[in-house]
Structure formats: C-alpha cells, structure tokens
PDB file of C-alpha atoms in Angstrom:
ATOM      1  CA  ALA A  20      18.806  24.420   3.859  1.00 55.00           C
ATOM      2  CA  ASP A  21      17.959  22.722   7.335  1.00 68.00           C
ATOM      3  CA  ALA A  22      15.326  20.726   5.629  1.00 70.00           C
ATOM      4  CA  ALA A  23      17.644  19.502   2.407  1.00 68.00           C
ATOM      5  CA  GLY A  24      20.381  18.816   5.486  1.00 71.00           C
ATOM      6  CA  LEU A  25      18.054  16.557   7.568  1.00 73.00           C
ATOM      7  CA  LEU A  26      17.095  14.775   4.112  1.00 70.00           C
ATOM      8  CA  GLY A  27      20.563  13.554   3.632  1.00 69.00           C
ATOM      9  CA  LEU A  28      20.626  15.734   0.220  1.00 66.00           C
ATOM     10  CA  ARG A  29      24.572  16.546  -0.906  1.00 54.00           C
ATOM     11  CA  PRO A  30      24.775  19.905  -2.628  1.00 45.00           C
ATOM     12  CA  LEU A  31      24.355  20.138  -6.431  1.00 52.00           C
ATOM     13  CA  ASP A  32      25.704  23.399  -8.622  1.00 42.00           C
ATOM     14  CA  GLU A  33      23.810  25.815  -6.359  1.00 51.00           C
ATOM     15  CA  GLY A  34      23.987  23.995  -2.719  1.00 45.00           C
ATOM     16  CA  PHE A  35      21.575  22.097  -0.351  1.00 43.00           C
ATOM     17  CA  MET A  36      18.438  24.070  -1.529  1.00 48.00           C
ATOM     18  CA  GLN A  37      19.450  23.346  -5.065  1.00 56.00           C
ATOM     19  CA  GLY A  38      19.351  19.563  -3.922  1.00 70.00           C
ATOM     20  CA  LEU A  39      16.000  19.958  -1.953  1.00 73.00           C
ATOM     21  CA  ASP A  40      14.434  21.794  -5.319  1.00 77.00           C
ATOM     22  CA  THR A  41      15.488  19.429  -7.792  1.00 78.00           C
ATOM     23  CA  LEU A  42      14.019  16.429  -5.241  1.00 76.00           C
ATOM     24  CA  LEU A  43      10.361  17.886  -5.284  1.00 81.00           C
ATOM     25  CA  THR A  44      10.186  19.424  -8.568  1.00 84.00           C
ATOM     26  CA  LYS A  45      12.406  17.169 -11.022  1.00 82.00           C
ATOM     27  CA  LYS A  46      12.441  13.636 -11.889  1.00 78.00           C
ATOM     28  CA  GLU A  47      14.838  11.392 -13.161  1.00 74.00           C
ATOM     29  CA  ILE A  48      14.454   9.789 -16.602  1.00 72.00           C
ATOM     30  CA  SER A  49      17.102   7.188 -18.075  1.00 69.00           C
ATOM     31  CA  THR A  50      16.748   5.864 -21.716  1.00 69.00           C
ATOM     32  CA  ALA A  51      19.066   2.573 -20.329  1.00 63.00           C
ATOM     33  CA  VAL A  52      17.823  -0.610 -21.759  1.00 62.00           C
ATOM     34  CA  GLY A  53      18.990  -3.555 -19.491  1.00 61.00           C
ATOM     35  CA  LYS A  54      22.495  -3.390 -18.955  1.00 64.00           C
ATOM     36  CA  LYS A  55      22.959  -0.898 -22.336  1.00 66.00           C
ATOM     37  CA  ARG A  56      23.940   2.355 -21.151  1.00 65.00           C
ATOM     38  CA  GLY A  57      21.806   4.963 -22.145  1.00 70.00           C
ATOM     39  CA  SER A  58      21.193   8.777 -21.392  1.00 78.00           C
ATOM     40  CA  VAL A  59      19.948  10.512 -18.157  1.00 76.00           C
ATOM     41  CA  TYR A  60      18.244  13.527 -18.001  1.00 76.00           C
ATOM     42  CA  MET A  61      16.239  15.832 -15.528  1.00 79.00           C
ATOM     43  CA  LYS A  62      11.979  15.988 -16.207  1.00 81.00           C
ATOM     44  CA  THR A  63      10.390  19.225 -14.345  1.00 87.00           C
ATOM     45  CA  LEU A  64       7.285  17.910 -13.221  1.00 85.00           C
ATOM     46  CA  SER A  65       3.936  19.543 -13.418  1.00 88.00           C
ATOM     47  CA  ALA A  66       2.297  21.041 -10.463  1.00 90.00           C
ATOM     48  CA  GLU A  67       0.100  17.742  -9.805  1.00 86.00           C
ATOM     49  CA  GLU A  68       2.849  15.802 -10.119  1.00 83.00           C
ATOM     50  CA  ALA A  69       4.738  17.686  -7.669  1.00 87.00           C
ATOM     51  CA  ILE A  70       2.387  17.821  -5.119  1.00 88.00           C
ATOM     52  CA  THR A  71       2.129  13.753  -5.371  1.00 83.00           C
ATOM     53  CA  GLY A  72       5.624  13.432  -4.966  1.00 82.00           C
ATOM     54  CA  ARG A  73       5.933  15.348  -1.737  1.00 86.00           C
ATOM     55  CA  ASP A  74       3.362  13.437  -0.653  1.00 87.00           C
ATOM     56  CA  THR A  75       5.262  10.616  -1.637  1.00 83.00           C
ATOM     57  CA  VAL A  76       8.357  11.753   0.169  1.00 84.00           C
ATOM     58  CA  ALA A  77       6.444  12.857   3.276  1.00 87.00           C
ATOM     59  CA  ARG A  78       5.521   9.114   3.588  1.00 85.00           C
ATOM     60  CA  ILE A  79       8.747   7.873   2.874  1.00 84.00           C
ATOM     61  CA  ILE A  80      10.145  10.201   6.053  1.00 87.00           C
ATOM     62  CA  TYR A  81       7.324   8.911   8.235  1.00 90.00           C
ATOM     63  CA  SER A  82       8.590   5.092   6.886  1.00 88.00           C
ATOM     64  CA  LYS A  83      11.586   5.540   7.641  1.00 87.00           C
ATOM     65  CA  LEU A  84      11.385   6.818  11.199  1.00 91.00           C
ATOM     66  CA  PHE A  85       8.903   4.568  12.060  1.00 90.00           C
ATOM     67  CA  ASP A  86      11.291   1.860  11.055  1.00 91.00           C
ATOM     68  CA  TYR A  87      13.763   3.569  12.704  1.00 92.00           C
ATOM     69  CA  LEU A  88      12.232   3.769  16.127  1.00 91.00           C
ATOM     70  CA  VAL A  89      11.038  -0.224  15.802  1.00 87.00           C
ATOM     71  CA  LYS A  90      14.875  -0.710  15.498  1.00 88.00           C
ATOM     72  CA  GLU A  91      15.706   1.240  18.400  1.00 88.00           C
ATOM     73  CA  ILE A  92      13.381  -0.226  20.770  1.00 86.00           C
ATOM     74  CA  LYS A  93      13.913  -3.818  19.584  1.00 81.00           C
ATOM     75  CA  LYS A  94      17.895  -3.096  20.285  1.00 81.00           C
ATOM     76  CA  ASN A  95      16.786  -2.171  24.076  1.00 81.00           C
ATOM     77  CA  LEU A  96      14.277  -5.085  24.551  1.00 79.00           C
ATOM     78  CA  ASP A  97      17.126  -7.365  23.603  1.00 74.00           C
ATOM     79  CA  PRO A  98      20.608  -5.854  24.062  1.00 70.00           C
ATOM     80  CA  GLU A  99      23.687  -7.794  23.731  1.00 70.00           C
ATOM     81  CA  ASP A 100      23.918  -9.052  27.337  1.00 68.00           C
ATOM     82  CA  MET A 101      20.329 -10.713  26.676  1.00 70.00           C
ATOM     83  CA  LYS A 102      20.858 -11.987  23.874  1.00 68.00           C
ATOM     84  CA  SER A 103      24.081 -14.266  24.460  1.00 72.00           C
ATOM     85  CA  MET A 104      21.965 -15.527  27.257  1.00 71.00           C
ATOM     86  CA  LYS A 105      19.477 -16.929  24.750  1.00 69.00           C
ATOM     87  CA  ARG A 106      21.842 -18.037  22.817  1.00 71.00           C
ATOM     88  CA  GLU A 107      23.608 -20.364  25.996  1.00 73.00           C
ATOM     89  CA  GLY A 108      20.108 -21.519  27.004  1.00 75.00           C
ATOM     90  CA  ASN A 109      20.265 -19.449  30.234  1.00 74.00           C
ATOM     91  CA  VAL A 110      17.281 -20.260  32.790  1.00 69.00           C
ATOM     92  CA  HIS A 111      17.155 -16.767  33.589  1.00 73.00           C
ATOM     93  CA  TYR A 112      16.551 -15.785  30.202  1.00 73.00           C
ATOM     94  CA  GLU A 113      13.043 -14.021  29.819  1.00 76.00           C
ATOM     95  CA  PRO A 114      12.244 -12.505  26.591  1.00 73.00           C
ATOM     96  CA  ARG A 115      10.667  -9.159  26.473  1.00 75.00           C
ATOM     97  CA  PHE A 116       8.829  -8.015  23.920  1.00 75.00           C
ATOM     98  CA  ILE A 117       5.837  -5.178  23.160  1.00 78.00           C
ATOM     99  CA  GLY A 118       2.874  -6.551  21.184  1.00 76.00           C
ATOM    100  CA  LEU A 119       1.292  -3.925  18.904  1.00 75.00           C
ATOM    101  CA  LEU A 120      -1.593  -5.084  16.391  1.00 72.00           C
ATOM    102  CA  ASP A 121      -2.062  -2.225  14.186  1.00 72.00           C
ATOM    103  CA  LEU A 122      -5.124  -2.597  11.776  1.00 73.00           C
ATOM    104  CA  PHE A 123      -5.957  -0.329   8.696  1.00 72.00           C
ATOM    105  CA  GLY A 124      -9.058   1.420   9.513  1.00 84.00           C
ATOM    106  CA  PHE A 125     -11.879   1.097   6.899  1.00 93.00           C
ATOM    107  CA  GLU A 126     -12.274   4.400   5.015  1.00 96.00           C
ATOM    108  CA  SER A 127     -15.488   5.847   2.975  1.00 97.00           C
ATOM    109  CA  PHE A 128     -15.616   9.632   1.963  1.00 97.00           C
ATOM    110  CA  LYS A 129     -17.570  11.785  -0.233  1.00 96.00           C
ATOM    111  CA  LYS A 130     -14.877  11.394  -2.503  1.00 97.00           C
ATOM    112  CA  ASN A 131     -12.430   8.227  -2.704  1.00 98.00           C
ATOM    113  CA  ASP A 132      -9.217   8.278  -4.364  1.00 97.00           C
ATOM    114  CA  PHE A 133      -6.271   5.965  -4.688  1.00 96.00           C
ATOM    115  CA  GLU A 134      -5.372   6.479  -1.060  1.00 94.00           C
ATOM    116  CA  GLN A 135      -8.615   4.641   0.084  1.00 97.00           C
ATOM    117  CA  LEU A 136      -8.503   1.928  -2.531  1.00 98.00           C
ATOM    118  CA  LEU A 137      -5.226   0.822  -0.989  1.00 95.00           C
ATOM    119  CA  ILE A 138      -6.015   1.629   2.326  1.00 95.00           C
ATOM    120  CA  ASN A 139      -9.729  -0.671   2.220  1.00 97.00           C
ATOM    121  CA  PHE A 140      -7.576  -3.104   0.035  1.00 97.00           C
ATOM    122  CA  ALA A 141      -5.206  -4.238   3.257  1.00 94.00           C
ATOM    123  CA  ASN A 142      -8.346  -4.114   5.364  1.00 93.00           C
ATOM    124  CA  GLU A 143     -10.342  -6.587   3.067  1.00 94.00           C
ATOM    125  CA  VAL A 144      -7.103  -8.777   3.148  1.00 94.00           C
ATOM    126  CA  LEU A 145      -6.891  -8.794   6.922  1.00 90.00           C
ATOM    127  CA  GLN A 146     -10.409  -9.141   7.393  1.00 90.00           C
ATOM    128  CA  ASN A 147     -10.214 -12.228   4.781  1.00 91.00           C
ATOM    129  CA  ALA A 148      -7.128 -13.658   6.649  1.00 89.00           C
ATOM    130  CA  TYR A 149      -8.838 -13.279   9.829  1.00 86.00           C
ATOM    131  CA  CYS A 150     -11.915 -15.619   8.805  1.00 86.00           C
ATOM    132  CA  LYS A 151      -9.835 -18.114   7.800  1.00 85.00           C
ATOM    133  CA  SER A 152      -7.206 -18.145  10.678  1.00 83.00           C
ATOM    134  CA  VAL A 153     -10.244 -17.718  13.547  1.00 83.00           C
ATOM    135  CA  LEU A 154     -13.095 -18.648  12.325  1.00 83.00           C
ATOM    136  CA  ILE A 155     -12.993 -21.722   9.546  1.00 82.00           C
ATOM    137  CA  ALA A 156      -9.648 -22.920  11.005  1.00 84.00           C
ATOM    138  CA  GLU A 157     -11.579 -23.231  14.620  1.00 86.00           C
ATOM    139  CA  PHE A 158     -14.212 -25.167  12.962  1.00 85.00           C
ATOM    140  CA  ASP A 159     -11.871 -27.649  11.135  1.00 86.00           C
ATOM    141  CA  LEU A 160     -10.332 -28.035  14.318  1.00 88.00           C
ATOM    142  CA  TYR A 161     -13.903 -28.679  16.187  1.00 87.00           C
ATOM    143  CA  ARG A 162     -14.270 -31.438  13.750  1.00 86.00           C
ATOM    144  CA  SER A 163     -10.772 -32.890  13.820  1.00 91.00           C
ATOM    145  CA  GLU A 164     -11.434 -33.410  17.562  1.00 92.00           C
ATOM    146  CA  GLY A 165     -14.942 -35.347  16.789  1.00 92.00           C
ATOM    147  CA  LEU A 166     -17.379 -32.514  17.825  1.00 90.00           C
ATOM    148  CA  ILE A 167     -20.485 -31.988  15.456  1.00 86.00           C
ATOM    149  CA  VAL A 168     -20.051 -28.167  14.071  1.00 82.00           C
ATOM    150  CA  ASP A 169     -23.201 -26.961  11.679  1.00 83.00           C
ATOM    151  CA  ASP A 170     -22.211 -26.183   8.064  1.00 78.00           C
ATOM    152  CA  ILE A 171     -22.129 -22.349   8.809  1.00 77.00           C
ATOM    153  CA  ALA A 172     -21.157 -19.982   5.536  1.00 77.00           C
ATOM    154  CA  VAL A 173     -18.352 -17.739   6.565  1.00 78.00           C
ATOM    155  CA  GLN A 174     -18.115 -14.919   4.280  1.00 83.00           C
ATOM    156  CA  THR A 175     -14.370 -14.687   3.792  1.00 87.00           C
ATOM    157  CA  GLY A 176     -14.359 -11.889   1.179  1.00 91.00           C
ATOM    158  CA  THR A 177     -12.071 -13.999  -0.695  1.00 93.00           C
ATOM    159  CA  GLU A 178     -13.660 -12.863  -3.956  1.00 96.00           C
ATOM    160  CA  CYS A 179     -13.413  -9.758  -3.188  1.00 97.00           C
ATOM    161  CA  VAL A 180      -9.736  -9.896  -2.576  1.00 97.00           C
ATOM    162  CA  GLN A 181      -9.134 -11.551  -5.859  1.00 97.00           C
ATOM    163  CA  LEU A 182     -10.976  -8.500  -7.615  1.00 98.00           C
ATOM    164  CA  LEU A 183      -9.149  -6.117  -6.187  1.00 98.00           C
ATOM    165  CA  GLU A 184      -6.072  -8.004  -6.217  1.00 97.00           C
ATOM    166  CA  ARG A 185      -6.260  -9.112 -10.164  1.00 96.00           C
ATOM    167  CA  GLY A 186      -8.482  -6.493 -11.580  1.00 96.00           C
ATOM    168  CA  VAL A 187      -8.253  -3.002 -10.092  1.00 98.00           C
ATOM    169  CA  VAL A 188      -4.573  -3.251  -8.647  1.00 96.00           C
ATOM    170  CA  GLY A 189      -3.259  -5.951 -10.919  1.00 95.00           C
ATOM    171  CA  GLY A 190      -5.161  -3.973 -13.539  1.00 96.00           C
ATOM    172  CA  LEU A 191      -4.134  -0.456 -13.180  1.00 96.00           C
ATOM    173  CA  ASP A 192      -0.276  -1.977 -12.960  1.00 93.00           C
ATOM    174  CA  LYS A 193      -0.741  -3.433 -16.589  1.00 93.00           C
ATOM    175  CA  ILE A 194      -2.110  -0.240 -17.842  1.00 93.00           C
ATOM    176  CA  THR A 195       0.482   2.130 -15.989  1.00 88.00           C
ATOM    177  CA  THR A 196       3.394   0.226 -17.627  1.00 84.00           C
ATOM    178  CA  ASN A 197       2.105   0.191 -21.539  1.00 84.00           C
ATOM    179  CA  PRO A 198       2.565   3.103 -23.544  1.00 81.00           C
ATOM    180  CA  ASN A 199       0.375   6.434 -22.856  1.00 87.00           C
ATOM    181  CA  PRO A 200      -0.838   5.274 -19.883  1.00 90.00           C
ATOM    182  CA  SER A 201      -4.036   6.879 -18.430  1.00 95.00           C
ATOM    183  CA  ASP A 202      -7.090   6.686 -15.796  1.00 96.00           C
ATOM    184  CA  ASP A 203      -9.639   6.920 -19.027  1.00 97.00           C
ATOM    185  CA  LYS A 204      -7.756   3.450 -20.016  1.00 96.00           C
ATOM    186  CA  PHE A 205      -7.562   1.856 -16.967  1.00 97.00           C
ATOM    187  CA  LEU A 206     -11.507   2.563 -16.097  1.00 97.00           C
ATOM    188  CA  LYS A 207     -12.554   1.283 -19.447  1.00 97.00           C
ATOM    189  CA  GLU A 208     -10.633  -2.021 -19.146  1.00 97.00           C
ATOM    190  CA  LEU A 209     -11.717  -2.424 -15.384  1.00 97.00           C
ATOM    191  CA  TYR A 210     -15.370  -1.984 -16.588  1.00 97.00           C
ATOM    192  CA  LYS A 211     -14.749  -4.645 -19.340  1.00 96.00           C
ATOM    193  CA  ARG A 212     -13.113  -7.240 -17.255  1.00 96.00           C
ATOM    194  CA  SER A 213     -15.360  -6.943 -14.211  1.00 97.00           C
ATOM    195  CA  LYS A 214     -18.674  -6.737 -15.926  1.00 94.00           C
ATOM    196  CA  GLY A 215     -20.860  -9.051 -13.564  1.00 95.00           C
ATOM    197  CA  HIS A 216     -18.377  -9.410 -11.028  1.00 97.00           C
ATOM    198  CA  PRO A 217     -20.549  -9.765  -7.366  1.00 97.00           C
ATOM    199  CA  PHE A 218     -18.441  -7.120  -6.178  1.00 98.00           C
ATOM    200  CA  PHE A 219     -17.959  -4.786  -8.425  1.00 98.00           C
ATOM    201  CA  MET A 220     -20.387  -1.840  -9.186  1.00 98.00           C
ATOM    202  CA  GLN A 221     -21.117   0.583 -11.838  1.00 96.00           C
ATOM    203  CA  ALA A 222     -21.091   4.089 -10.818  1.00 96.00           C
ATOM    204  CA  HIS A 223     -23.888   6.308 -11.209  1.00 94.00           C
ATOM    205  CA  PRO A 224     -24.033   7.035 -14.915  1.00 94.00           C
ATOM    206  CA  LYS A 225     -23.680  10.844 -14.534  1.00 95.00           C
ATOM    207  CA  ILE A 226     -20.075   9.494 -13.069  1.00 96.00           C
ATOM    208  CA  ARG A 227     -19.409   6.363 -14.465  1.00 95.00           C
ATOM    209  CA  ASN A 228     -16.641   8.205 -17.123  1.00 96.00           C
ATOM    210  CA  GLU A 229     -14.597   8.740 -13.772  1.00 97.00           C
ATOM    211  CA  ALA A 230     -15.653   5.996 -11.397  1.00 98.00           C
ATOM    212  CA  PHE A 231     -16.399   2.437 -10.417  1.00 98.00           C
ATOM    213  CA  GLY A 232     -17.522   0.991  -7.002  1.00 98.00           C
ATOM    214  CA  ILE A 233     -16.868  -2.030  -4.643  1.00 98.00           C
ATOM    215  CA  ARG A 234     -18.403  -3.924  -2.419  1.00 98.00           C
ATOM    216  CA  HIS A 235     -16.579  -4.473   0.559  1.00 97.00           C
ATOM    217  CA  TYR A 236     -17.322  -5.977   3.601  1.00 93.00           C
ATOM    218  CA  ALA A 237     -17.550  -3.151   5.576  1.00 93.00           C
ATOM    219  CA  ASP A 238     -19.626  -1.142   2.974  1.00 96.00           C
ATOM    220  CA  ASP A 239     -20.305  -0.152  -0.375  1.00 98.00           C
ATOM    221  CA  VAL A 240     -17.307   2.598  -1.721  1.00 98.00           C
ATOM    222  CA  THR A 241     -17.487   4.616  -4.828  1.00 98.00           C
ATOM    223  CA  TYR A 242     -14.133   5.635  -6.113  1.00 98.00           C
ATOM    224  CA  THR A 243     -13.321   8.622  -8.171  1.00 98.00           C
ATOM    225  CA  VAL A 244     -10.290   8.270 -10.899  1.00 97.00           C
ATOM    226  CA  GLY A 245      -8.210  11.055 -12.215  1.00 95.00           C
ATOM    227  CA  THR A 246      -4.935  10.364 -10.646  1.00 92.00           C
ATOM    228  CA  PHE A 247      -4.817   6.949  -9.829  1.00 95.00           C
ATOM    229  CA  ASN A 248      -2.123   6.023 -12.909  1.00 91.00           C
ATOM    230  CA  LEU A 249      -0.227   8.940 -11.497  1.00 88.00           C
ATOM    231  CA  LYS A 250      -0.045   8.001  -8.066  1.00 88.00           C
ATOM    232  CA  ASN A 251       0.716   4.168  -9.176  1.00 88.00           C
ATOM    233  CA  THR A 252       3.887   5.492 -11.109  1.00 79.00           C
ATOM    234  CA  ILE A 253       5.863   7.323  -8.649  1.00 69.00           C
ATOM    235  CA  ALA A 254       8.527   6.110  -7.119  1.00 65.00           C
ATOM    236  CA  ILE A 255      11.241   6.785  -4.454  1.00 64.00           C
ATOM    237  CA  PRO A 256      13.048   9.801  -5.624  1.00 65.00           C
ATOM    238  CA  ASN A 257      17.211   8.756  -6.527  1.00 62.00           C
ATOM    239  CA  LEU A 258      18.136  11.231  -4.168  1.00 58.00           C
ATOM    240  CA  LEU A 259      16.475   9.197  -1.239  1.00 62.00           C
ATOM    241  CA  LYS A 260      18.011   6.293  -2.315  1.00 60.00           C
TER     242      LYS A 260
END
C-alpha cells in the first residue's frame, strides 16, 4: 500500500494494492482507430513482459526523480529576486549555475542486450558530435584564419551512427509496428539490409540466428537479440501518465 501511494496510484475495486498489481501485471489495450471510439480491455502480461514492465517503471521513477532534483536545484540557484535583477539589467546580477557533463559510458559484456545497444548508440552519437565540433570545426577555424593545416582524416563515426539510427534502431521500429513482430524477423531484415556495411559484423555462424555485431569506435560489440522487440514496445503505463 505504501509503494502504491508513493506512485500516486488511485484505488480501484480492491484498493491501492490492486492498482499497483494492475500497473505491474496488466496492459491496457484499446481498439480505437483515430478518433473513432473503440473498446478498452486489460491484458494479463506474461512473466517476461511483467519483468520488462517492472524495469520500465523503475526507469520512469528514476527519470522523474532526476528531473525533480534538477528543477529544485535551478529554483534555488535562480530565485525570484535574482530573476527580477536579470530582467532589469541590474549590474549586480551574477548568474549562478552548476555545470555537469554526463557522458554515456561504453558497455561491452559477455552478453549484450537492448540496453547496451541504446547506451552504445548514445555514446557513438556523442563521439560523432565531439569530433565534428572540436576537431573538424577547429581545423576549419584555423584555415579561415589563414593557417596552413594538413589534411588529416578524422574518423567521426558518421557511418556507424547512420547504421545504428536507420538500420538497427529504425529497422527495429518498423518491425515492431508490423503485424506479428518478432526478433527473428528483425534480425533477418537487418542482415539483409546491412550486408557489406563497413560497421556491421556478422555474428559467429553458431549464434548468427540470434546475434549481430557493430564496429563501434571504442570496440567491436556483439548483441544478442531475444527481447529487443519486447523492450522496444514497452510504453509508459497509463497509471503513471
């Protein structure tokens, strides 16, 4: 009852615990199409789906708590009297802030799942942005100032980012929205479309029907499917919206 109350759940037929039980073991299904009204019913999740849903709820709670802390810190760093000084252009106004740079850490384990794919994807995007904004931009600045700069090939990882964005994550999204989606369909389509790509690796023949590899800038990583489609379809439960 305490956990349900802290989550802000409202009592259903059997009180708070029924609400928490619904959150963790049920999924709301609607047959509505567009603005046309349809039926709404509750589907009981499988054990695997319930575990994934539980983890999703934990991540949502963490995200909301983090956002709350940031909001409260900003409120205390920039109170109303300071805001009025800023609006009035008061010379005594001094902005106060805390600067944080939170980088995604590269992950590579014996078995890499959907979470590692997303973390490494984000890491790859950051590396790409860093190379463009720091290295390439600096070279362009030097040239604009008349300095002689050798043509240095900078590996920005753009091709790898495009493979992850369009081929892997984009391909998974397409499969997920199709009738009867499955990891097997996703993997077959990925191998078909990514064959020959310099940053795509075929897994060892013994595990090729359940894995694929990506040549990240940090290291090569083999990802094992099986729960990709399931985890990609987990949405925020209506009870937490």
